[in-house]
Short mmCIF file of C-alpha atoms in Angstrom, two decimals:
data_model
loop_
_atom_site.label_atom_id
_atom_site.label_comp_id
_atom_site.label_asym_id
_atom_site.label_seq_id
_atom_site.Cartn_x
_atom_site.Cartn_y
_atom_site.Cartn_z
CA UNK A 1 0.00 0.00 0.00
CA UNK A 2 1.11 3.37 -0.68
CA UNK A 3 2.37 6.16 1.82
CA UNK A 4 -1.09 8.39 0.71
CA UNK A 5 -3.37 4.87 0.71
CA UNK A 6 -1.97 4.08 3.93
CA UNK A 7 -2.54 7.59 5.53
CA UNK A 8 -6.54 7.46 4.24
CA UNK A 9 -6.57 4.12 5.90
CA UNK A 10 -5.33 5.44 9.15
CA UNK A 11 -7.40 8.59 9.09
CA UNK A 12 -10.59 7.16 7.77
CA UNK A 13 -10.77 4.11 9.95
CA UNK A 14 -9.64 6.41 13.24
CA UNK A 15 -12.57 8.22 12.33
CA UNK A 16 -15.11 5.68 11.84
CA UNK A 17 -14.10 4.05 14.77
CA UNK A 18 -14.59 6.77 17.06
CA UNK A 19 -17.21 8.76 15.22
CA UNK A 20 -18.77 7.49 12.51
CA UNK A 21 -19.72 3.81 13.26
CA UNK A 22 -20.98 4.75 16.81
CA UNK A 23 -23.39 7.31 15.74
CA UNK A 24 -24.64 5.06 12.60
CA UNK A 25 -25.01 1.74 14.41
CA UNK A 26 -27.66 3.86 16.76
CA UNK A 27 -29.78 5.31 13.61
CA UNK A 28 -32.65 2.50 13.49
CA UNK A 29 -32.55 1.77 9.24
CA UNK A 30 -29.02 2.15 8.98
CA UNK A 31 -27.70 -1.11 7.25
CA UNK A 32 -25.65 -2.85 9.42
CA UNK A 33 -23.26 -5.87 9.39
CA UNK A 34 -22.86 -8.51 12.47
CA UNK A 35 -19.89 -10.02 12.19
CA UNK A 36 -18.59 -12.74 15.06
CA UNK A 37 -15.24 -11.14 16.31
CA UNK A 38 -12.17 -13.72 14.96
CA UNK A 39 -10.31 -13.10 18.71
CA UNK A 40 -13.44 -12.48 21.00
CA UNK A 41 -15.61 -14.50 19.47
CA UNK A 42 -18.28 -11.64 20.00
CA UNK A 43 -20.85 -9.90 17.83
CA UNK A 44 -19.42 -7.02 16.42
CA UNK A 45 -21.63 -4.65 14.23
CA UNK A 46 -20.64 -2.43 11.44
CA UNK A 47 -22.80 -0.01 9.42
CA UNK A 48 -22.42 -0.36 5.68
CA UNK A 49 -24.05 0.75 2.53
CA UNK A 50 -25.18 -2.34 -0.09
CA UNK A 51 -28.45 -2.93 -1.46
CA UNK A 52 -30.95 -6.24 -1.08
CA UNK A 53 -31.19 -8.40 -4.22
CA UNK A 54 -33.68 -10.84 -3.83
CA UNK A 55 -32.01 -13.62 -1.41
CA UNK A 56 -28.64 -11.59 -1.81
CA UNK A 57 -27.27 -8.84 -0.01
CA UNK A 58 -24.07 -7.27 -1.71
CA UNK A 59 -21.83 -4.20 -0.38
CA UNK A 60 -18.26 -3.37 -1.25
CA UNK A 61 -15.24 -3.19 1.61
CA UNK A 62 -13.47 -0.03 1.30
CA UNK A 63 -9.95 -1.38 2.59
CA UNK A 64 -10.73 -4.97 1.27
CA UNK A 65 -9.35 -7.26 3.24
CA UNK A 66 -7.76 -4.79 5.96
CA UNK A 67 -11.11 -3.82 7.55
CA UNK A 68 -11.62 -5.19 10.41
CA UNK A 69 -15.00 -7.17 9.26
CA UNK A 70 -13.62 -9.11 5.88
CA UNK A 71 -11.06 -10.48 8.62
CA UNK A 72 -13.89 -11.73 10.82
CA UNK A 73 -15.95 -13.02 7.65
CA UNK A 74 -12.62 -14.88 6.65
CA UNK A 75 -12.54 -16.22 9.90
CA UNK A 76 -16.55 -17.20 9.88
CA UNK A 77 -18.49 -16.82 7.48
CA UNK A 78 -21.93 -16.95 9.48
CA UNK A 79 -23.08 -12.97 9.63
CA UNK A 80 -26.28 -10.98 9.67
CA UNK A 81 -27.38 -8.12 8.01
CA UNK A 82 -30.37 -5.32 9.07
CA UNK A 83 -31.66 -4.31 6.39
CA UNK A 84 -34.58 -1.70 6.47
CA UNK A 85 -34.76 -2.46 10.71
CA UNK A 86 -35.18 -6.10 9.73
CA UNK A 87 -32.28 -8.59 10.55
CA UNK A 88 -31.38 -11.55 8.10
CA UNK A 89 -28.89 -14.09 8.26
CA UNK A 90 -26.50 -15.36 6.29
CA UNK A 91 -23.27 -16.15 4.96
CA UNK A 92 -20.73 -13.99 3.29
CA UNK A 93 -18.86 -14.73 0.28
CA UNK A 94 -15.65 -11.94 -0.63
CA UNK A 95 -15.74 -11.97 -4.00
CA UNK A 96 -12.49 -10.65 -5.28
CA UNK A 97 -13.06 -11.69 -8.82
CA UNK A 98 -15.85 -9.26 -9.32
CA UNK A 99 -16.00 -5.54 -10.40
CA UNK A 100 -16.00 -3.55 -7.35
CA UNK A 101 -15.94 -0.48 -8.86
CA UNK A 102 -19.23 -1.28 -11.36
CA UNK A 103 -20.78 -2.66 -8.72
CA UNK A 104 -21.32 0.67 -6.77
CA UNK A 105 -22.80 1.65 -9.60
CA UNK A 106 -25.78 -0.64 -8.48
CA UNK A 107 -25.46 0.44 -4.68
CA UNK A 108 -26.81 2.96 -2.77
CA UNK A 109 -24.98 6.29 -4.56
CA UNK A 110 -24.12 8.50 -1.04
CA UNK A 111 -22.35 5.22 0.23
CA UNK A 112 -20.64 4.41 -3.26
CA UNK A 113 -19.24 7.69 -3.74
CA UNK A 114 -17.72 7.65 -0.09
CA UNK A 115 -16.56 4.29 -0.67
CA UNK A 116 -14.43 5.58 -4.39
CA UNK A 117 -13.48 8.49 -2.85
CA UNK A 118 -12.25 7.35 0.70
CA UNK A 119 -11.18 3.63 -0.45
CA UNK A 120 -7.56 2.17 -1.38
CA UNK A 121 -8.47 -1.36 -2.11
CA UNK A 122 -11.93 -2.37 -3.00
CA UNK A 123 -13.38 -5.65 -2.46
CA UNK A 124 -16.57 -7.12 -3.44
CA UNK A 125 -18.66 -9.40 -0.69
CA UNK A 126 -22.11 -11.19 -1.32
CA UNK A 127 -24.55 -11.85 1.55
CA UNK A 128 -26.10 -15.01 0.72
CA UNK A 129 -29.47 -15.06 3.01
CA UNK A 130 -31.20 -17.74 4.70
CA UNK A 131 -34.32 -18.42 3.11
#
């Protein structure tokens, strides 16, 4: 990675850490991610921007495989997602052979454009839900 990639990493996670994530996780339809916590073993929730396709949820990982939730997803697969207040489970798929960047073209558009312009190594991941 880059000196400047690395330095939006540090400054962009930092700041979703301590600002961002806590205030979105609390906003009642803001999409959010469980994940089970590779070390702890606890749930840990993430907000993120994707978009429901029938019995699929997709979003695209900013930092690929360096954020914190791919890790846990590599680790277990098993997650939930709340979609519009509604949680669904399922199991996540990283999908590095796909377009990341023409898939935001078929998310949300506040979330993809934050996602191109704060993001240094795009990865694709598909929700498969439970029926």
């Amino acid at each position: 990675m880059t000196s400047r990639a690395e330095r939006k990493y540090r400054v962009a996670t930092a700041f979703q850490r301590r600002v961002g994530n806590p205030l979105l996780r609390r906003m009642p339809f803001q999409t959010l991610l469980e994940t089970t916590g590779r070390v702890s073993g606890l749930p840990r929730t993430t907000p993120v921007g994707g978009r429901r396709d029938g019995d699929t949820f997709w979003l695209v990982s900013e930092f690929g495989e360096r954020s914190q939730y791919v890790r846990n997803i590599k680790a277990d697969p098993r997650v939930r997602v709340r979609v519009r207040g509604r949680w669904h489970t399922g199991t996540a798929r990283l999908m590095p052979d796909d377009d990341p960047v023409a898939r935001l073209r078929s998310l949300p558009r506040l979330n993809s454009a934050a996602v191109r312009a704060i993001g240094a190594d795009l990865l694709t991941v598909r929700v498969d839900l439970d029926g």
